[in-house]
Short mmCIF file of C-alpha atoms and ligand atoms in Angstrom, two decimals:
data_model
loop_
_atom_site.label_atom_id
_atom_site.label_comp_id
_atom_site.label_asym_id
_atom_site.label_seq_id
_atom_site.Cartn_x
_atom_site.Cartn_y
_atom_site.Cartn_z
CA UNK A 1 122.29 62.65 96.74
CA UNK A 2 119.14 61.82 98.62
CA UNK A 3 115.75 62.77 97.81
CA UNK A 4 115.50 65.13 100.37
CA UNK A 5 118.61 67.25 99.74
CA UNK A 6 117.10 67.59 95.34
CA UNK A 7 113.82 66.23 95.64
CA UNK A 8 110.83 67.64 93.55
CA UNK A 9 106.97 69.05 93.40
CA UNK A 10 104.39 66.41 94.18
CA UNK A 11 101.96 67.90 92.04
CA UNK A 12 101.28 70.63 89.50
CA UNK A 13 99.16 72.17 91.85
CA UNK A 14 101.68 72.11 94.41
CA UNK A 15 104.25 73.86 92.49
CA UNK A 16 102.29 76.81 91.95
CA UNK A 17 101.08 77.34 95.14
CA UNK A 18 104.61 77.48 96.36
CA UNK A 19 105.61 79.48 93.52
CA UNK A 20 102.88 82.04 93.92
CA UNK A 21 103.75 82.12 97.63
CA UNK A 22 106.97 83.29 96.56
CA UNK A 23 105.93 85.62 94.34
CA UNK A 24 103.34 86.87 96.73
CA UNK A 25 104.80 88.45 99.72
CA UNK A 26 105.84 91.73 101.45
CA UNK A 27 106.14 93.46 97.94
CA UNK A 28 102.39 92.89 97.65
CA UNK A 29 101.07 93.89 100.74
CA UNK A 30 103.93 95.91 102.45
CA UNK A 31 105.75 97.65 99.31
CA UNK A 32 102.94 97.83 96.76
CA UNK A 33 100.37 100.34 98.50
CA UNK A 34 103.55 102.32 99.78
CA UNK A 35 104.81 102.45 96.59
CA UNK A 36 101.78 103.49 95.00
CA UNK A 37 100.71 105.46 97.48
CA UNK A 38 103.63 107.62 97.00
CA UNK A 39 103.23 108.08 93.36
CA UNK A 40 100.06 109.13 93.59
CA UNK A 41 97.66 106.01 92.65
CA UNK A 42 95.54 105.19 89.80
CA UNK A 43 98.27 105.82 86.43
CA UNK A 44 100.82 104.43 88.51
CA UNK A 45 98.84 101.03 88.89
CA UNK A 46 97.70 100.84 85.64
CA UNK A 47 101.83 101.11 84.74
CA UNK A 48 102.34 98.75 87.12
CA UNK A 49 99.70 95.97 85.58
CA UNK A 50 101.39 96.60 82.24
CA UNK A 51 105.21 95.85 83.44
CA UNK A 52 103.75 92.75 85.19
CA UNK A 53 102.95 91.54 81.59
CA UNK A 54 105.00 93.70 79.65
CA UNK A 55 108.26 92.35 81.40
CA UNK A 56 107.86 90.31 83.89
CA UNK A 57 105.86 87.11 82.05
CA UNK A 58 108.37 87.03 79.50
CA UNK A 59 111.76 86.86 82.30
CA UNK A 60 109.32 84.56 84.29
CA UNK A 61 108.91 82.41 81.13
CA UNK A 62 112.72 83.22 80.40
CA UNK A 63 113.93 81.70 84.05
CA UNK A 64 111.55 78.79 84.56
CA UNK A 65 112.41 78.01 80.96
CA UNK A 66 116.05 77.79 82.00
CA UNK A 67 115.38 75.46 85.23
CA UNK A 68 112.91 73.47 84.14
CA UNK A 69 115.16 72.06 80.58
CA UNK A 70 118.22 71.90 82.96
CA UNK A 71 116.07 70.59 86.08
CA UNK A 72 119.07 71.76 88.76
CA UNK A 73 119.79 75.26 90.48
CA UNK A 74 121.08 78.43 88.38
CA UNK A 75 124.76 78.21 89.17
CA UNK A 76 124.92 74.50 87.60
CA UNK A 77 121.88 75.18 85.35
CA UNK A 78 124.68 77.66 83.34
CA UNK A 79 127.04 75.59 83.29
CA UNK A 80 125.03 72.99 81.82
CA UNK A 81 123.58 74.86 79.32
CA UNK A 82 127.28 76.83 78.06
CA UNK A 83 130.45 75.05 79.85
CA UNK A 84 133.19 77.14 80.01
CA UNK A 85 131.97 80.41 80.11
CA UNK A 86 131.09 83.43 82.89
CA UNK A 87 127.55 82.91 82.43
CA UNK A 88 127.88 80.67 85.73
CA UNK A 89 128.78 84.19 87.40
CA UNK A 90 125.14 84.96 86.90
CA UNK A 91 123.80 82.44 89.25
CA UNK A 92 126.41 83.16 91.39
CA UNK A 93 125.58 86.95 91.22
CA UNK A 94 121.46 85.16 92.09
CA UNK A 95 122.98 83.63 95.29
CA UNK A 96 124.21 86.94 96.75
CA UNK A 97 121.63 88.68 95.99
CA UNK A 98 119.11 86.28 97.67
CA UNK A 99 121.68 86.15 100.39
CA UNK A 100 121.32 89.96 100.85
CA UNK A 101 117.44 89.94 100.36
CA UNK A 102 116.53 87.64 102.52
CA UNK A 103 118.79 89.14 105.51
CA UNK A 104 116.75 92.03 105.64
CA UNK A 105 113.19 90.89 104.46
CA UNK A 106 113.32 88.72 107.57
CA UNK A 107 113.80 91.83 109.62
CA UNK A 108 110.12 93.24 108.03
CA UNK A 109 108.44 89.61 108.33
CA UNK A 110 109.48 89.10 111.82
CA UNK A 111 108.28 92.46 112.97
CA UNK A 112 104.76 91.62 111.10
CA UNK A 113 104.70 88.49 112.95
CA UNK A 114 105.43 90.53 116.58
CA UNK A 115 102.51 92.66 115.24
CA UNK A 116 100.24 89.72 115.13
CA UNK A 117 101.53 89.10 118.29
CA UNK A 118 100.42 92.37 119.32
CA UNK A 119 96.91 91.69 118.06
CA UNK A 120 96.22 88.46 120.06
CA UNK A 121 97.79 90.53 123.02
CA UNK A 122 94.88 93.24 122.46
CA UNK A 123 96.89 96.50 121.70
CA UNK A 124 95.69 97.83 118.77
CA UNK A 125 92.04 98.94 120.56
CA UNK A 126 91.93 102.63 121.76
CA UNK A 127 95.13 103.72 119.98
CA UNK A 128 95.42 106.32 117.09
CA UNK A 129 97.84 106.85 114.41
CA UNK A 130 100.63 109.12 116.78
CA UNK A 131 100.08 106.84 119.65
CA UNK A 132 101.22 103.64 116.99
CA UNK A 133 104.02 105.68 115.88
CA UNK A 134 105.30 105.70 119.67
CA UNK A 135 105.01 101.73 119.49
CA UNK A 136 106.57 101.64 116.73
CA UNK A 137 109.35 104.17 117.63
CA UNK A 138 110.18 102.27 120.71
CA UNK A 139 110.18 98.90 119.11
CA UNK A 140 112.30 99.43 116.27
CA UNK A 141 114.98 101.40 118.88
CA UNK A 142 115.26 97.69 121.27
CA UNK A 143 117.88 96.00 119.75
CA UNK A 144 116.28 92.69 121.40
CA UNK A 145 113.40 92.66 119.72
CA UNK A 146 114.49 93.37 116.68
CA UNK A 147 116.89 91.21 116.63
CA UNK A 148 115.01 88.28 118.11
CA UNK A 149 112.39 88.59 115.81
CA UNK A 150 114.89 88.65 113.05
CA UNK A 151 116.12 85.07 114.32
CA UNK A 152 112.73 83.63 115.37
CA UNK A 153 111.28 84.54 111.49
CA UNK A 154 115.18 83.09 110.07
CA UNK A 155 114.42 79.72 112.25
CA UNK A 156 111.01 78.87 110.84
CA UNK A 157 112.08 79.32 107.73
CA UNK A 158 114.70 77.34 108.25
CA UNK A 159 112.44 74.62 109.50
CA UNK A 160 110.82 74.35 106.62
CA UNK A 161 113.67 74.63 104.06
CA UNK A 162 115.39 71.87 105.55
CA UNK A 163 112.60 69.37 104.93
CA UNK A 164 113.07 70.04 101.30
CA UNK A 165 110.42 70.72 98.30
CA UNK A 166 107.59 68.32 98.51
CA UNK A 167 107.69 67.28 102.01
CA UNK A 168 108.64 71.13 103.14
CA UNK A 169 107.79 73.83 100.92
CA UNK A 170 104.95 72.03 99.26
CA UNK A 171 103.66 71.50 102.22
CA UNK A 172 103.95 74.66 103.85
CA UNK A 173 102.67 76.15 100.56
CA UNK A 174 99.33 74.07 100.36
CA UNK A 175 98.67 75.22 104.23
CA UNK A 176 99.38 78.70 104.06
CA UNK A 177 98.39 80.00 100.72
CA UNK A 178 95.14 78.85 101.57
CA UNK A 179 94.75 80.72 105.03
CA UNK A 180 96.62 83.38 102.98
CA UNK A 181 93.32 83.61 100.70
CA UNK A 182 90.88 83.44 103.25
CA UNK A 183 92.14 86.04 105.68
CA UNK A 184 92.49 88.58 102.59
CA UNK A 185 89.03 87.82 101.31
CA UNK A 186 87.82 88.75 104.97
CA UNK A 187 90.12 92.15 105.01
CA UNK A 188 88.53 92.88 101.79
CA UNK A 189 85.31 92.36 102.84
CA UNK A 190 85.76 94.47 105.68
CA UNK A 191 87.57 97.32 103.41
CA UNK A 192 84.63 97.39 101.04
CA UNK A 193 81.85 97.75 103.43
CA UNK A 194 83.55 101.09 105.38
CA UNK A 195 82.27 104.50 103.85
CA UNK A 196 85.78 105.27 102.18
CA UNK A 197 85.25 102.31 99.92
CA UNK A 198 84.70 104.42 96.95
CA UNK A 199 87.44 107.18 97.99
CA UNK A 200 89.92 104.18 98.23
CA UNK A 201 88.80 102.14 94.69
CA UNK A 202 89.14 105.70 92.87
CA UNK A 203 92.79 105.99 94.42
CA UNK A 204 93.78 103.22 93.27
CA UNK A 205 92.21 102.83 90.06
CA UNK A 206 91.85 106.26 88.47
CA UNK A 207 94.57 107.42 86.24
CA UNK A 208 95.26 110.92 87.38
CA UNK A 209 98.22 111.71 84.32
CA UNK A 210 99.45 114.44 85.76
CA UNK A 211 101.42 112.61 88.67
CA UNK A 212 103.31 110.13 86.26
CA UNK A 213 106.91 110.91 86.56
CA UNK A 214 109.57 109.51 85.38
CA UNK A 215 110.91 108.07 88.78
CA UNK A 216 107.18 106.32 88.83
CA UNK A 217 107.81 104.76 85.75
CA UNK A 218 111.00 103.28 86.76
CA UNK A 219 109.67 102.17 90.22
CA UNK A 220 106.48 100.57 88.43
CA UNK A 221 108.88 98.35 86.58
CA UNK A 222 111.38 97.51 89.42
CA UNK A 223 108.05 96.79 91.63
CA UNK A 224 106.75 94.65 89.01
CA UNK A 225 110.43 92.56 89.34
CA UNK A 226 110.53 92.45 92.25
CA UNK A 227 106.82 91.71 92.85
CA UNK A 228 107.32 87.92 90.76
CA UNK A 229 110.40 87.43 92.53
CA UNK A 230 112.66 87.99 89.12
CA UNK A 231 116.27 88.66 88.15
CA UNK A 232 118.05 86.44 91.26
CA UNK A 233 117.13 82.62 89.78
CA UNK A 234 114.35 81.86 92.43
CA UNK A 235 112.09 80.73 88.96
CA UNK A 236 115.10 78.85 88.09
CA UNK A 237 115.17 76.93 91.36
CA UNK A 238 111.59 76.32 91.32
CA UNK A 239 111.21 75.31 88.00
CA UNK A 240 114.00 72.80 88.32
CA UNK A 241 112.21 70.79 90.54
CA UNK A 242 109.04 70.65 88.40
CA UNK A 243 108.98 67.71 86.08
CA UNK A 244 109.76 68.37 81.84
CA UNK A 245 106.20 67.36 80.64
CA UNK A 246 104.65 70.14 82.91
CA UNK A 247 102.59 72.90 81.21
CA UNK A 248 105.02 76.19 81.45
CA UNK A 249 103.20 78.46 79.50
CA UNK A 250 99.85 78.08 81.50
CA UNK A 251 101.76 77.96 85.50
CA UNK A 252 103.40 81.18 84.57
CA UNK A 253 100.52 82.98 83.21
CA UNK A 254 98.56 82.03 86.26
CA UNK A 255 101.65 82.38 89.06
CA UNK A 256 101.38 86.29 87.35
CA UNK A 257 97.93 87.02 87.67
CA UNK A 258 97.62 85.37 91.41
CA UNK A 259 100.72 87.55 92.49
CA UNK A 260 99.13 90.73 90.60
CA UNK A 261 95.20 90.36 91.68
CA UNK A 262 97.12 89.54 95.64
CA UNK A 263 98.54 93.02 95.18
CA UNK A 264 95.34 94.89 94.12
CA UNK A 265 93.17 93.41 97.03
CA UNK A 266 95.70 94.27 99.42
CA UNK A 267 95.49 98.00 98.38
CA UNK A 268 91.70 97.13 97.82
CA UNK A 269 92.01 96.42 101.72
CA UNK A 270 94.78 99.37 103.13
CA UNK A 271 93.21 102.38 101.22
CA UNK A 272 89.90 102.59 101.81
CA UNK A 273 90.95 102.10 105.53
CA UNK A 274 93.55 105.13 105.22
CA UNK A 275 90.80 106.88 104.58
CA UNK A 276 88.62 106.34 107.19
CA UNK A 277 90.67 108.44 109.52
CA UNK A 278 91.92 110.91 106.92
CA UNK A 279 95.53 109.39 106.70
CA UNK A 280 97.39 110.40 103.56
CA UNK A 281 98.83 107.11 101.72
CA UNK A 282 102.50 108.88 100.85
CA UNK A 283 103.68 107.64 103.94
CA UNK A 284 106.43 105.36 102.99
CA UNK A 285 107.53 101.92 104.53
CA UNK A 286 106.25 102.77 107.55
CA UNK A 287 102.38 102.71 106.17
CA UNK A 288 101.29 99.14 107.44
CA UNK A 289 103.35 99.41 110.79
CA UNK A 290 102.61 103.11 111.69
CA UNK A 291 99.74 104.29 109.97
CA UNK A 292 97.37 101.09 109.63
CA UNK A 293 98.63 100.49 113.05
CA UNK A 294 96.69 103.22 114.23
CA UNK A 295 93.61 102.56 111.91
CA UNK A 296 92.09 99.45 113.63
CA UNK A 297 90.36 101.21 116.65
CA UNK A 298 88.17 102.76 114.09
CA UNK A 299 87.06 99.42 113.36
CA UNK A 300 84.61 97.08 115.21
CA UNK A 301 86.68 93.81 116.19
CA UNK A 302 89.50 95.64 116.26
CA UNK A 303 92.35 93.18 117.32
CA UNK A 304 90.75 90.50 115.27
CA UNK A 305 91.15 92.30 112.39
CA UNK A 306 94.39 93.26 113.15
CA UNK A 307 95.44 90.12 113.55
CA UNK A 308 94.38 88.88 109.93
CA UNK A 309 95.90 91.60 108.86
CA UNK A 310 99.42 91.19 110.23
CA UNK A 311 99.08 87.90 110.33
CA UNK A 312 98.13 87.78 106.46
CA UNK A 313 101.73 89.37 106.24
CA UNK A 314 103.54 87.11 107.69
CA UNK A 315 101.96 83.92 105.87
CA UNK A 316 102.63 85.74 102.89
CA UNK A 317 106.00 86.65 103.92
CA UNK A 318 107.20 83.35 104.89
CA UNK A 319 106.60 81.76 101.63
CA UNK A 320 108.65 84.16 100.43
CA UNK A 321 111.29 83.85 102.68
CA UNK A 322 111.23 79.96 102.01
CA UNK A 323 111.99 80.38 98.47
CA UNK A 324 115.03 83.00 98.85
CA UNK A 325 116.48 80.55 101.54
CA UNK A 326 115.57 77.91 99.04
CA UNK A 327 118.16 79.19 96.52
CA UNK A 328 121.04 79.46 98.26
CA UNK A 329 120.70 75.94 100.06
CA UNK A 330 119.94 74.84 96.06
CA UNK A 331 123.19 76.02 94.86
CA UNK A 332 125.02 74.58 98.09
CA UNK A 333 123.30 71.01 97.71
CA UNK A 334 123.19 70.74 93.61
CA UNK A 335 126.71 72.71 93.16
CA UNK A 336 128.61 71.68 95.90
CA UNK A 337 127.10 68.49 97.14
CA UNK A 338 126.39 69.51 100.76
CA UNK A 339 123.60 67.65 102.45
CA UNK A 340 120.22 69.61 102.58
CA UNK A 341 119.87 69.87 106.46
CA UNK A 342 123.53 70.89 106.89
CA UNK A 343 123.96 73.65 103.98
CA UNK A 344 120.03 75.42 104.91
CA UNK A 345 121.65 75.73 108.84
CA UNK A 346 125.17 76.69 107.47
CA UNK A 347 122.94 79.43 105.42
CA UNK A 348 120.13 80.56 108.02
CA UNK A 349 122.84 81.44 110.40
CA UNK A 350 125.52 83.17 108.35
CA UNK A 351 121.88 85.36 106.82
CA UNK A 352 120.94 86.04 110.63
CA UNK A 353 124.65 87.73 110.75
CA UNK A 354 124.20 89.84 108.18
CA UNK A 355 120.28 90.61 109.10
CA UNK A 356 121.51 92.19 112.82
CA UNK A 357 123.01 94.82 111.25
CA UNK A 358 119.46 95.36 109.44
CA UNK A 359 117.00 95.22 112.46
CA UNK A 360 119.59 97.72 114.17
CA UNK A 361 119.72 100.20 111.76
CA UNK A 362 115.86 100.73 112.36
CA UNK A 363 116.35 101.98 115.27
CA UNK A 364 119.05 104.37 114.22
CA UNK A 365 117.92 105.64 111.83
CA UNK A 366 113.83 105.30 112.09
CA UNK A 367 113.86 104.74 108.46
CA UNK A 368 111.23 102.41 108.00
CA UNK A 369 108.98 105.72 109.45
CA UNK A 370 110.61 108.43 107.44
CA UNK A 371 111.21 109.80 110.52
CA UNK A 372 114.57 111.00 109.20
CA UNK A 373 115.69 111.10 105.48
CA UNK A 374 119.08 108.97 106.19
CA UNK A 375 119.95 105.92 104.60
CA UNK A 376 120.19 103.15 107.21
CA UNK A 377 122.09 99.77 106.95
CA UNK A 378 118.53 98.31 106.09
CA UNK A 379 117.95 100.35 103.23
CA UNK A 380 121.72 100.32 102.01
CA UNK A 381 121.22 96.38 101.35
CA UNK A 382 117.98 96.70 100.01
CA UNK A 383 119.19 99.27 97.63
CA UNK A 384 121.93 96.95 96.86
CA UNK A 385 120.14 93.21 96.47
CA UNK A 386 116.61 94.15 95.82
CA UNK A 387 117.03 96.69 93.60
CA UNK A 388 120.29 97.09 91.23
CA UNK A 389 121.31 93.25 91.44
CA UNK A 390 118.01 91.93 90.62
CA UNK A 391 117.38 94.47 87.71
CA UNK A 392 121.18 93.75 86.62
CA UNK A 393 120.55 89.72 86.96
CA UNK A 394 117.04 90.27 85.52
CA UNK A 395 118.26 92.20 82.03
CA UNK A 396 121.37 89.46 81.81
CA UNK A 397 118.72 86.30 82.19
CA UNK A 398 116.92 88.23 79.28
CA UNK A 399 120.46 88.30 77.32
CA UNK A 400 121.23 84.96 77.87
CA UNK A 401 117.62 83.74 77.14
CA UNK A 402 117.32 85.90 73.75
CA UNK A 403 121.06 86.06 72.64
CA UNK A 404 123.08 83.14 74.04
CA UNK A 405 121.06 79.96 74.44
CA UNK A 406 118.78 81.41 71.82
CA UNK A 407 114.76 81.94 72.04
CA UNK A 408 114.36 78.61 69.90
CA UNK A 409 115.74 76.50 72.65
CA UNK A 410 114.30 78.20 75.40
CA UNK A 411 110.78 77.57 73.25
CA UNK A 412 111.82 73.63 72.74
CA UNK A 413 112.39 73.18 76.53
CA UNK A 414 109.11 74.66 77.48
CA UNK A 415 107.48 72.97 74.62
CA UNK A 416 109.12 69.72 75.74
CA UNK A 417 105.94 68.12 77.33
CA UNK A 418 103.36 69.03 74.30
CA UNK A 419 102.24 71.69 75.73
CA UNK A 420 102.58 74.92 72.72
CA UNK A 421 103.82 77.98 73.72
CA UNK A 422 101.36 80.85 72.30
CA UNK A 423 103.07 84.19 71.14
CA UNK A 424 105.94 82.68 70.24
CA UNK A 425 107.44 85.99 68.27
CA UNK A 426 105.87 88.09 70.32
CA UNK A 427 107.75 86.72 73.60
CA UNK A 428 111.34 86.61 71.43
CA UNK A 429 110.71 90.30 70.77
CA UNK A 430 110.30 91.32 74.19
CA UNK A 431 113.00 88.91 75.94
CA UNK A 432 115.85 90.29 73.32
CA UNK A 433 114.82 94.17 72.83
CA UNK A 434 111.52 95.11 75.14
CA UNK A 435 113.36 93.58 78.47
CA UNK A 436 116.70 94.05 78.15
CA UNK A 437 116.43 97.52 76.82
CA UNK A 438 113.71 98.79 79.89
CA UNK A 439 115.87 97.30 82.76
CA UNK A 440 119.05 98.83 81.10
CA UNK A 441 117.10 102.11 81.33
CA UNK A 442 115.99 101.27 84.94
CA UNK A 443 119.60 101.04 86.05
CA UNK A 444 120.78 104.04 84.51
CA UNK A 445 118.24 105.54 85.85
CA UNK A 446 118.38 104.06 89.20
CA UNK A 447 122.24 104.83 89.34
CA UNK A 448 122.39 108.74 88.42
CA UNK A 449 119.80 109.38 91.20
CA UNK A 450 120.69 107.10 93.94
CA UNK A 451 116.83 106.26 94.02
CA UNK A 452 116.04 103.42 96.06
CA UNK A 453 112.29 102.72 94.09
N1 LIG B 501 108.42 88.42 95.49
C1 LIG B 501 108.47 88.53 96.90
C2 LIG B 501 107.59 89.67 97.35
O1 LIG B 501 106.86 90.21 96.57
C3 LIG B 501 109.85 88.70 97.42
C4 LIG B 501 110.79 87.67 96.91
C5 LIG B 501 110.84 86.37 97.22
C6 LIG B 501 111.77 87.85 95.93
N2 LIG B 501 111.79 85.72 96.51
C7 LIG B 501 112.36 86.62 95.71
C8 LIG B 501 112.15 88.95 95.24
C9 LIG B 501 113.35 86.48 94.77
C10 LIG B 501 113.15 88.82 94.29
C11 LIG B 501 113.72 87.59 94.05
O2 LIG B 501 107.60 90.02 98.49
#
């Protein structure tokens, strides 16, 4: 096997840039505020926070733990670690679910990147909110655009997968989450200096108890998931190709907080602007296309900022996109020896199939603008991958972490390079009881009301 088709992080530094760039993506910017928005703010966030460190550390802990002793992708990773068994099913389970995500996240990120597109072509001055949900309407109902910017966001990714870790998604990583920074420092900025600054920080961050549900709960928690890109191996991958002596404890403490303050500036940034022109923020998935769409005019510089804004989405969707694609090429190249550059084409194209489908069901059923209540083929998969089989993978990493390999080993394999693992107890608590019991609550929950959090 050459170094390009395993290869490994250049630096320490590196890794986490490209691990936060998974991490950070259209769940922070795109399905965060939505989410929030529609359960009604402050509480929710505060929930939200307290999954992020509640559950997610530990399974992020739990999964790089897993890749990093074994160094190779999930699949292999369990078979190393108990031969013979159907634990191996579980990274299997990780590849279709990234399969699935990825098919129709790069249906979101390539319309964010026509959007930017949009910007640079000047359309966002002199329209309002019902004028963008015409654009929008029309776009998501031409099956050529969608699907070609389906394909276009599939082949960049691509691109960059096939150059492998440190001369591909290193790289990438230490351009974009950089530019990623910058242009959401600027959006903030901007956010904070319009008169609904205060209206938008009390939104988010004032704990109004009486809109806590239980549905909130259980999305806060699947958000949080989601959010760290958990339950599907992704950690596993990365951490595989991050050498033993690395510091665990201290990448995945700060991986968590970058992906969790990314989040909170980007609803820093969209409410306040909601409520410049009086737009409610219970809008759904279609809040960044439909209603921020219309929100720029109100603005000075209005296509500029428009552009950092869409074009903050698609930088932050991209390294996202890299790291799904990443683990299914992985399990190709460490599982079934293919060569790098043939299994991430073999991959990119089979995902476009099943992502044509996903940009066409937009149309149909104008879902992404709650136009209409019905389930489209979009929101089927999503349902599907990014919701029950990540929670499902996510609760049986936990198991296997806390029952089967055994929180002792997991703690020597971190430990390996010197560096100590703080909370030791604590962490063994929450990966065998805390975790495992919450998600197993989450699906239950998830699967008597056909929610799609
Ligand atoms: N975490 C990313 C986001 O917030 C999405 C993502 C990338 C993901 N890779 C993942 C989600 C793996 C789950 C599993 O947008």
């Amino acid at each position: 096997m050459s170094t390009l088709d395993r290869g490994k992080f250049n630096s320490r530094f590196g890794f986490i840039l490209a691990a936060a760039g998974s991490a950070i993506g259209l769940g922070n910017i795109w399905r965060f505020p939505y989410t929030a928005g529609t359960h009604g703010g402050g509480a929710w966030v505060i929930m939200y926070i307290g999954f992020v460190f509640l559950i997610g550390v530990p399974v992020l802990f739990a999964e790089l733990s897993i890749g990093n002793s074994t160094q190779t992708s999930p699949v292999t990773a369990f078979k190393k670690l108990v031969p013979n068994s159907w634990w191996p099913a579980l990274g299997g389970l990780g590849v279709l679910t990234g399969f699935g995500i990825l098919s129709f996240y790069s249906v979101i990120a390539g319309l964010t990147a026509m959007y930017a597109g949009f910007a640079i072509g000047g359309k966002f001055g002199g329209i309002d909110i019902a004028q963008s949900g015409e654009i929008f309407g029309q776009i998501v109902a031409s099956p050529v655009w969608m699907i070609g910017v389906s394909f276009g966001f599939l082949l960049v990714t691509a691109l960059v997968v096939r150059k492998g870790i440190g001369g591909g998604i290193e790289k990438a990583a230490t351009w974009l989450m950089p530019i990623l920074f910058v242009f959401l420092l600027i959006l903030v900025a901007r956010a904070l200096t319009l008169p609904t600054a205060g209206e938008g920080l009390a939104f988010m961050f004032k704990p109004q108890l009486d809109e806590i549900s239980f549905q909130g709960i259980v999305s806060a928690l699947g958000q949080a998931l989601f959010s760290l890109s958990l339950g599907m191996g992704a950690m596993i991958t990365y951490g595989s190709y991050l050498p033993k002596e690395e510091n665990l404890p201290a990448s995945a403490m700060t991986i968590a907080v970058f992906d969790t303050c990314i989040a909170i500036l980007a609803g820093l940034v969209i409410f306040p602007a909601l409520f410049l022109v009086g737009a409610e923020p219970d809008k759904g998935p279609g809040l960044i296309f439909v209603v921020m769409g219309g929100i720029f005019d109100a603005m000075p510089a209005s296509n500029l900022m428009a552009f950092i804004f869409y074009g903050l989405l698609s930088i932050a969707a991209l390294t996202s996109t890299i790291s799904l694609l990443e683990v299914i090429v992985a399990y190709l190249v460490d599982e079934r020896g293919w060569r790098r550059e043939r299994a991430t084409w073999a991959v990119a194209s089979s995902c476009f199939a099943l992502a044509v489908p996903s940009a066409l069901s937009l149309g149909a059923s104008a879902s992404l603008s709650r136009i209409t209540e019905k389930k489209g083929f979009l929101d089927i998969v999503d349902m599907l991958c990014g919701t029950y089989f990540l929670t499902f993978g996510a609760m049986l990493i936990c198991i296997f972490v806390g029952w089967k390999w055994g929180i002792k080993a997991a703690v020597a394999a971190i430990e390996h390079g010197g560096h100590k693992m703080p909370a030791v107890p604590v962490w063994g608590f929450l990966v065998r009881y805390v975790c495992p019991l919450a998600i197993f609550v989450l699906l239950i929950y998830g699967a008597t009301q056909g929610a799609n959090w």
